[in-house]
Structures are given as C-alpha cells and as structure tokens.
Amino acid sequence: MKTALLLLAVAGAALFSVASADVSNAQKQHDVNFLLWKVNEHLRDETHKGYAKTFDPEADTSHYSDNGEAVHRLMKELKDHRLLEQKHWFSLFNDRHREEALMLFDVFMHCKDWVTGIKLAAYFRERMNEGEFVYALYATIIHAPLAEHVVLPPLYEVTPHLFTNTEVIQEAYAAKMRQTPSKIKSSFTGTARNKEQRVAYFGEDIGMNTHHVFWHLEFPFWWRDSYSHKLDRKGENFFWVHHQLTCRFDAERISNYLDPVEELQWDKPIHDGFAPHTSYKYGGAFPSRPDDVDFEDVDGVARVRDMIITDSRIRDAIAHGYIIKEDGSHIDIMNDRGIDVLGDVIESSLYSPNSQYYGALHNTAHIMLGRQADPHGKYNLPPGVMEHFETATRDPGFFRLHKYMDNIFREHKDSLPSYTFDELDFKGVSVTNVAIDGTLETYFEDFEYSLINAVDDTESIEDVDIDTYVPRLDHKEFSYNIEINNEKGPDTLATIRIFAWPHEDNNGVDFSFDDGRWNAIELDRFWVKLSAGKNNIVRKSTDSAVTVHDVPSFKTLMEKTEAALSGGGDLDLHDFESATGLPNRFLLPKGNHNGMKFDLFVCVTDGAADAAIADLHSKDEFLHYGANGVYPDKRPHGYPFDRHVEDERLFNQVTNFHHIQVKVYNHGEHIHHH
C-alpha cells in the first residue's frame, strides 16, 4: 500500500465490533461522499437527514469505547452555545477552533461501529462549524481503522475557496445565477513584474497544497498517542517532508533562472510581499502583505524577541548535543535519532520533550507571518494564508521560513560525524550501470476541477457543471535502468535509493559536493531481492514511492460509488487510499529549454540491515510512512546524503553507489484539453 494506511489498521482494531464489517466499502464511501458534498448547505442524503433530526448522541453510550465521555463533553459545549457558529472561517492555528474540531475527532475515534459514526457525523454536520467538521472528518478517515478503504474526495473540490482565485469564484457564482454550464480559466497570482511569479505554479499547485494538508493530517502536531497509537519518527518526518519541499522549490527556482531561496530572519525585513487573490467562503479576502515589512509583535501570539530567544535556545541545544527535558535530564541528540527529537522540538508537537523551554518555533512562526498585515487586530482581518496548511505554500514567505528552519536542522546534521567507508559500503554488490529509458522532459497540462461546492445552493434548482482549469506541471514517463552485479549469492535483499540534485546554481557555478548532497531530491526508494551475478532492474517513474496519483474527482468518486452500490459490486479505489505523497506529476523539477543539469545517484544498500519490518521486498510498493506504526527503513531519511561530507572521493570508491549526470528539459509546451 502506498503510504500510511497500514499503520492504522492494527492499533485500534481490537476496539471495533464485528458490526462494522457488515457495512460494505461502497456504503462507507457513499456516506463519506455525501457528508462532504455541499458542506456549507444542508445534508442531501435522505438517511443522513433523518439521522441529523432524530439521533441523540448521548442516548446509548454502549456504542463508544470510552462510555460516551467524549460525546458528553462535546454535547455540553453545544448545549451551552459555546461552539463556533456556522458560516464563519476556521483556522487550525486558532486554539479554540482546533479544540472544537478535535473534540469532534475524539468522539469519532471512540465510535465502535460505522453506523454510529455516520449518525454522529450527520448530527454534528448540521450543528457545527463547517470548517471544523471537515477537518475532524478528514482526520478521522485517515486515522480510524473503520475507514481503512475510504478515499477522501479532493479537498480542492470540497472547499474550493481555499484553492481558487477570487476572480474565478465570482465567475462561478455568475454562472450559477445564469444557470449556464461553464469552464473558467484559472491563472496564478501576480504579474510578470514579480519574479516570484515564475515559480507560482509550484507553491499554488492544488496537488501540492493537498499534499501539505494531508501530511499534516497524517502527522498532526496536536496528536496524542491516546487517540490510538504512537506515530513513529514523527519529528524526523516533519524535518524530512519540509526539507524535501525546500529542496524541490530551490530546484524549481534554478529551473526558472532564479537564485535559491534566502532564509527569513526575525530582525530583517520580510522582503517578498504577497497578494493572495483568494477569499474565505465566509470572512472576506485573505490579507495581503506589502514588500519589505519588518516583523512586528503579534498581540496574544508572540513578540519578535521571543522568537529570537526560542531560536537561540534550540541552537544552544544543537551546539551542546543534547536537549534538556522538563525534569532537567538530558536527551543525547548526537546520533541517528537526534533529528527525530529536534523535529518534535522545532515544530513543536505534543511530542516535544520541553515546549516550555524550547517553545513552538514552527507553529508560532506560521501565525506570526500570517498576521503581519494586522498584528494588533486593529482591522479585524481574518487569518493570513500562512495560518492554513491548504494555502501556506502559496506565500513566498513559506519557503523562506522553511529554509530558515531547514538551516537549523542542517546545523544539527553537520555536527554529526561523516559516514565512513564501512558505513557506506555494501560488500560484494556493485552498480555497474545506470541509464534512463525515455526522456526527462516536463510540460504543462490543463487540469480541470469542479466548483459546484463553491457556490451557494438551493435544492429547487438543478446543478449546472461549473469547472475551472489551471495549468499544472507534469512530466513524460520514464524508467530507471539499473545494472547490479551481486557476488553475495542468491536472494540478497537490497534497498535502492535514488536521489538527484542540481549540478549548478543560477549563475552556472557548480555546487560543491557537500552543498549539492544537502539539496538532494529523493526520487524513489524501494526494495528488491538480487539474484547471484548480473541483475537488471527497471523501475518506472509512475511507481515512485515518494509520490501518489491525483485523486479522482468528486463526481467520478460518486459515480463509481453509486454504480458499485446499485450493482452490488466491489468498489476498488486501492490506488487512491493515501494522499500523503507528493503528486506524481511533480516527481521531476521543471528544468528548462537548454536542459538543466542534475547529478543523479543510485545507492544500493543492505536491505537486511536497513529493514525495520520483515518481508519488505514482497510489499509491491515502498511503505513510505510505515506499517503497524513502524517506519520500514531504519536508516535516517536522506541517508547516505544526510550527513556532512568531508571527502567526496569516498562516494566514488564504494562500488554500491553509481553517479550519472542527466538533463531535465522543458520545451514550454502546454497541453490544453478543451
């Protein structure tokens, strides 16, 4: 299975009664589809409507694994009129909004059977804030064993306002009023006068935005293990996913003749402003930020000097090589696991061993940056784009913030000793050749999605199809052709890791090996069994373990589900069950007309030594985020390029690594489908 779902099936399985097995996957998918369809309107499914009117969540607590504790807590808030009203913006970074959404999540997680869950969902959808409801439902479907095979509809069709320009949304309303089916062109924000516009296709890509949301749903900073299980290597995963976004963004910049991103600094102006051109469904436009504003203290959040103090405490810990826990004892971070602790500290998640002292650098920084348009609440502006995972990557400030944090992580990684020859060598195994079948070529393609859920509705008027189309980066399919000589004997388990990094910067100056490897983009990681002697391995770009396919449209999901329900057939949406990976279309950076040079490394390491779980090679896909709660690869993310390289000759001496130079082309072609 592609990514995260396997780890969810085990932890809570014991809680769930047999009753849940009586509900087919198609019925489950139907329920989720209709709970999220037109989420700002009343329910449309007749059964759900009935539940919303007649169900009493507190009547029979035998359906909950906590005797109804969570549901009593939420119902009391509801009856006391303390919950956020409907038709109001929601932000996860708002403490009270998050608390309410998680109260509902907690209720869902304690449901013993599917039908009770759906009754609850219908009941609360009619009574709670829509944003809180959507968030709680998405988090539940991802983490609850009961929902294992359910596919979540694409967020950009459930809450299109967060992904679509205001101008396009207004045209969608006009089309609805006139009852004329429409396809509306979307474009990226900004103008050619703004150099950042050249890479807007990356930060504003709806698949990228969805990836960012899903990753944070999979590994939420608010996670408590009591919800179901421990999230393995959560802090390290936080480092790695954002490190990869940063490396990929820099590669896109170089593709477009821009310098790599400069880090944000608390005491320097925020050079790049941002005009989001997006609006909340309720709450007005997202605030803009002009160029070159100085960071201001944000009332009720943090002062700039607090951020500087937090920063220096974290850097002190890195220099000392240990983190101080709340009880004063030390956690040694001068090892492979140090990055995991540091990730928890920097984010900071509830896993942080000492948030009192080390603060929450990442989460607070998102709010600080989001509020710079109205730091004192003088204009009562809604939260900025940085205060939603859906919209954060649109802001050039996002990548500057993450470059800043990435540099803190690098400070730690660079303090560890370099890998030795013996730590890199896989004796008896040599990669004799690496070739690419096909061309490394990217292009833009119009991608279409529906805006039906963006516009207000009345049941008496038929829907008309209102879609928007937007150019998205994609690449031609290719394969890696890898030749390996194995003198170890038959059935040698091997991990194959494929990385690439830009060969030179925007000025045509070669990156040093040490800077290059820090910018390495992970293209794939998988396991094979090598036979004795010569092996030829062909791996397709579409199989990459770091990427996922685009989810089918809401309409397609609904049609497939209803067909399976009425025909009694099985609904197989296996390919789309996890959306945690990067969109496959983003596997390759854009490159350019002349061909952008990349150093590509294939590293073959000892699969038996790397493995944290058994029978790795038999899983057809690399389990990117773990099975049964355990991350399958023991090595640090980014190995063997995660540590400082003293002497690059080492990498030529080990026979199990192979380096080639490749070029990625973009010939400016743009495929329209209209």
Short mmCIF file of N, CA and C in Angstrom, two decimals, residues 333-406:
data_model
loop_
_atom_site.label_atom_id
_atom_site.label_comp_id
_atom_site.label_asym_id
_atom_site.label_seq_id
_atom_site.Cartn_x
_atom_site.Cartn_y
_atom_site.Cartn_z
N ILE A 333 21.43 13.98 21.46
CA ILE A 333 20.97 14.03 20.06
C ILE A 333 22.11 13.81 19.07
N MET A 334 23.30 13.41 19.58
CA MET A 334 24.44 13.20 18.68
C MET A 334 24.40 11.79 18.08
N ASN A 335 23.29 11.46 17.44
CA ASN A 335 23.13 10.12 16.88
C ASN A 335 22.02 10.17 15.82
N ASP A 336 21.73 9.01 15.22
CA ASP A 336 20.72 8.95 14.15
C ASP A 336 19.33 9.38 14.61
N ARG A 337 19.04 9.25 15.90
CA ARG A 337 17.70 9.56 16.39
C ARG A 337 17.55 11.02 16.83
N GLY A 338 18.67 11.74 16.88
CA GLY A 338 18.63 13.12 17.35
C GLY A 338 17.69 13.99 16.51
N ILE A 339 17.69 13.74 15.21
CA ILE A 339 16.86 14.54 14.30
C ILE A 339 15.38 14.41 14.64
N ASP A 340 14.99 13.24 15.15
CA ASP A 340 13.59 12.99 15.49
C ASP A 340 13.16 13.87 16.67
N VAL A 341 14.03 13.93 17.68
CA VAL A 341 13.74 14.76 18.86
C VAL A 341 13.71 16.24 18.45
N LEU A 342 14.68 16.62 17.63
CA LEU A 342 14.79 18.00 17.21
C LEU A 342 13.56 18.43 16.39
N GLY A 343 13.07 17.53 15.54
CA GLY A 343 11.86 17.83 14.77
C GLY A 343 10.67 18.08 15.68
N ASP A 344 10.52 17.26 16.72
CA ASP A 344 9.42 17.45 17.68
C ASP A 344 9.57 18.79 18.39
N VAL A 345 10.82 19.17 18.70
CA VAL A 345 11.09 20.42 19.41
C VAL A 345 10.79 21.63 18.52
N ILE A 346 11.26 21.59 17.27
CA ILE A 346 11.13 22.75 16.39
C ILE A 346 9.69 22.96 15.95
N GLU A 347 8.93 21.88 15.75
CA GLU A 347 7.57 22.07 15.19
C GLU A 347 6.68 22.96 16.08
N SER A 348 6.49 22.97 17.34
CA SER A 348 6.69 21.85 18.22
C SER A 348 5.37 21.11 18.29
N SER A 349 5.49 19.78 18.36
CA SER A 349 4.28 18.98 18.52
C SER A 349 4.13 18.62 19.99
N LEU A 350 3.07 17.90 20.32
CA LEU A 350 2.90 17.49 21.71
C LEU A 350 3.96 16.47 22.11
N TYR A 351 4.74 15.98 21.13
CA TYR A 351 5.84 15.06 21.43
C TYR A 351 7.08 15.81 21.94
N SER A 352 7.07 17.12 21.88
CA SER A 352 8.26 17.87 22.31
C SER A 352 8.56 17.57 23.78
N PRO A 353 9.82 17.23 24.09
CA PRO A 353 10.16 16.91 25.48
C PRO A 353 10.16 18.14 26.39
N ASN A 354 10.13 19.34 25.82
CA ASN A 354 10.17 20.52 26.67
C ASN A 354 9.71 21.78 25.93
N SER A 355 8.40 21.86 25.67
CA SER A 355 7.93 23.02 24.90
C SER A 355 7.94 24.28 25.76
N GLN A 356 7.94 24.10 27.08
CA GLN A 356 8.02 25.24 27.99
C GLN A 356 9.30 26.04 27.71
N TYR A 357 10.39 25.31 27.50
CA TYR A 357 11.68 25.96 27.30
C TYR A 357 11.98 26.25 25.83
N TYR A 358 11.69 25.26 24.96
CA TYR A 358 12.08 25.42 23.54
C TYR A 358 10.98 26.03 22.68
N GLY A 359 9.79 26.26 23.26
CA GLY A 359 8.72 26.92 22.51
C GLY A 359 8.18 26.06 21.37
N ALA A 360 7.49 26.75 20.44
CA ALA A 360 6.95 26.07 19.26
C ALA A 360 7.34 26.92 18.06
N LEU A 361 8.62 26.83 17.68
CA LEU A 361 9.17 27.73 16.68
C LEU A 361 8.35 27.73 15.39
N HIS A 362 8.09 26.54 14.84
CA HIS A 362 7.41 26.43 13.54
C HIS A 362 5.97 26.91 13.62
N ASN A 363 5.20 26.38 14.56
CA ASN A 363 3.78 26.73 14.61
C ASN A 363 3.58 28.22 14.89
N THR A 364 4.38 28.75 15.82
CA THR A 364 4.24 30.18 16.14
C THR A 364 4.67 31.04 14.95
N ALA A 365 5.72 30.60 14.25
CA ALA A 365 6.20 31.37 13.09
C ALA A 365 5.13 31.46 12.01
N HIS A 366 4.39 30.37 11.80
CA HIS A 366 3.31 30.40 10.80
C HIS A 366 2.30 31.49 11.17
N ILE A 367 1.94 31.57 12.45
CA ILE A 367 0.95 32.58 12.86
C ILE A 367 1.55 33.98 12.77
N MET A 368 2.80 34.12 13.22
CA MET A 368 3.47 35.43 13.16
C MET A 368 3.47 35.96 11.72
N LEU A 369 3.83 35.08 10.79
CA LEU A 369 3.91 35.50 9.40
C LEU A 369 2.50 35.78 8.85
N GLY A 370 1.55 34.96 9.27
CA GLY A 370 0.18 35.13 8.79
C GLY A 370 -0.46 36.43 9.24
N ARG A 371 -0.01 36.96 10.38
CA ARG A 371 -0.68 38.13 10.97
C ARG A 371 0.01 39.46 10.69
N GLN A 372 1.05 39.45 9.88
CA GLN A 372 1.80 40.71 9.74
C GLN A 372 0.97 41.83 9.10
N ALA A 373 -0.14 41.46 8.44
CA ALA A 373 -0.99 42.51 7.84
C ALA A 373 -1.82 43.22 8.93
N ASP A 374 -2.06 42.53 10.05
CA ASP A 374 -2.91 43.11 11.09
C ASP A 374 -2.45 42.59 12.46
N PRO A 375 -1.20 42.93 12.84
CA PRO A 375 -0.62 42.28 14.02
C PRO A 375 -1.33 42.61 15.34
N HIS A 376 -2.02 43.74 15.38
CA HIS A 376 -2.67 44.13 16.64
C HIS A 376 -4.18 43.97 16.59
N GLY A 377 -4.66 43.31 15.52
CA GLY A 377 -6.09 43.08 15.42
C GLY A 377 -6.89 44.35 15.21
N LYS A 378 -6.21 45.38 14.70
CA LYS A 378 -6.85 46.69 14.56
C LYS A 378 -7.97 46.65 13.52
N TYR A 379 -7.79 45.82 12.46
CA TYR A 379 -8.76 45.82 11.36
C TYR A 379 -9.65 44.58 11.36
N ASN A 380 -9.48 43.74 12.39
CA ASN A 380 -10.27 42.51 12.48
C ASN A 380 -10.19 41.68 11.19
N LEU A 381 -8.98 41.58 10.62
CA LEU A 381 -8.82 40.77 9.40
C LEU A 381 -8.83 39.30 9.76
N PRO A 382 -9.30 38.46 8.84
CA PRO A 382 -9.22 37.01 9.10
C PRO A 382 -7.76 36.55 9.03
N PRO A 383 -7.49 35.29 9.39
CA PRO A 383 -6.10 34.81 9.37
C PRO A 383 -5.50 34.86 7.97
N GLY A 384 -4.15 34.97 7.91
CA GLY A 384 -3.45 35.00 6.63
C GLY A 384 -3.26 33.60 6.05
N VAL A 385 -2.76 33.54 4.82
CA VAL A 385 -2.59 32.23 4.15
C VAL A 385 -1.67 31.29 4.92
N MET A 386 -0.72 31.86 5.69
CA MET A 386 0.21 31.00 6.42
C MET A 386 -0.48 30.24 7.56
N GLU A 387 -1.70 30.66 7.89
CA GLU A 387 -2.41 30.02 9.01
C GLU A 387 -3.34 28.90 8.57
N HIS A 388 -3.12 28.40 7.35
CA HIS A 388 -3.85 27.22 6.86
C HIS A 388 -2.88 26.38 6.07
N PHE A 389 -2.83 25.09 6.32
CA PHE A 389 -1.95 24.24 5.52
C PHE A 389 -2.38 24.21 4.05
N GLU A 390 -3.67 24.44 3.79
CA GLU A 390 -4.16 24.44 2.41
C GLU A 390 -3.53 25.56 1.59
N THR A 391 -3.29 26.69 2.22
CA THR A 391 -2.90 27.89 1.47
C THR A 391 -1.46 28.34 1.72
N ALA A 392 -0.77 27.75 2.72
CA ALA A 392 0.53 28.28 3.16
C ALA A 392 1.58 28.32 2.05
N THR A 393 1.64 27.26 1.22
CA THR A 393 2.75 27.22 0.25
C THR A 393 2.59 28.25 -0.87
N ARG A 394 1.43 28.92 -0.92
CA ARG A 394 1.25 29.98 -1.93
C ARG A 394 2.15 31.19 -1.63
N ASP A 395 2.44 31.38 -0.34
CA ASP A 395 3.15 32.57 0.09
C ASP A 395 4.65 32.34 -0.05
N PRO A 396 5.35 33.20 -0.82
CA PRO A 396 6.81 33.02 -0.92
C PRO A 396 7.46 32.98 0.47
N GLY A 397 6.82 33.64 1.44
CA GLY A 397 7.33 33.63 2.81
C GLY A 397 7.40 32.23 3.40
N PHE A 398 6.54 31.33 2.92
CA PHE A 398 6.52 29.96 3.44
C PHE A 398 7.88 29.30 3.21
N PHE A 399 8.40 29.42 1.98
CA PHE A 399 9.66 28.75 1.65
C PHE A 399 10.84 29.42 2.33
N ARG A 400 10.73 30.74 2.57
CA ARG A 400 11.81 31.43 3.29
C ARG A 400 11.83 30.99 4.76
N LEU A 401 10.63 30.83 5.31
CA LEU A 401 10.52 30.35 6.69
C LEU A 401 11.09 28.93 6.81
N HIS A 402 10.73 28.08 5.82
CA HIS A 402 11.21 26.70 5.91
C HIS A 402 12.69 26.56 5.57
N LYS A 403 13.22 27.47 4.76
CA LYS A 403 14.67 27.47 4.52
C LYS A 403 15.39 27.81 5.84
N TYR A 404 14.83 28.76 6.56
CA TYR A 404 15.39 29.14 7.87
C TYR A 404 15.41 27.94 8.82
N MET A 405 14.30 27.21 8.89
CA MET A 405 14.25 26.06 9.80
C MET A 405 15.12 24.92 9.28
N ASP A 406 15.16 24.78 7.96
CA ASP A 406 15.98 23.73 7.35
C ASP A 406 17.46 23.96 7.69
#
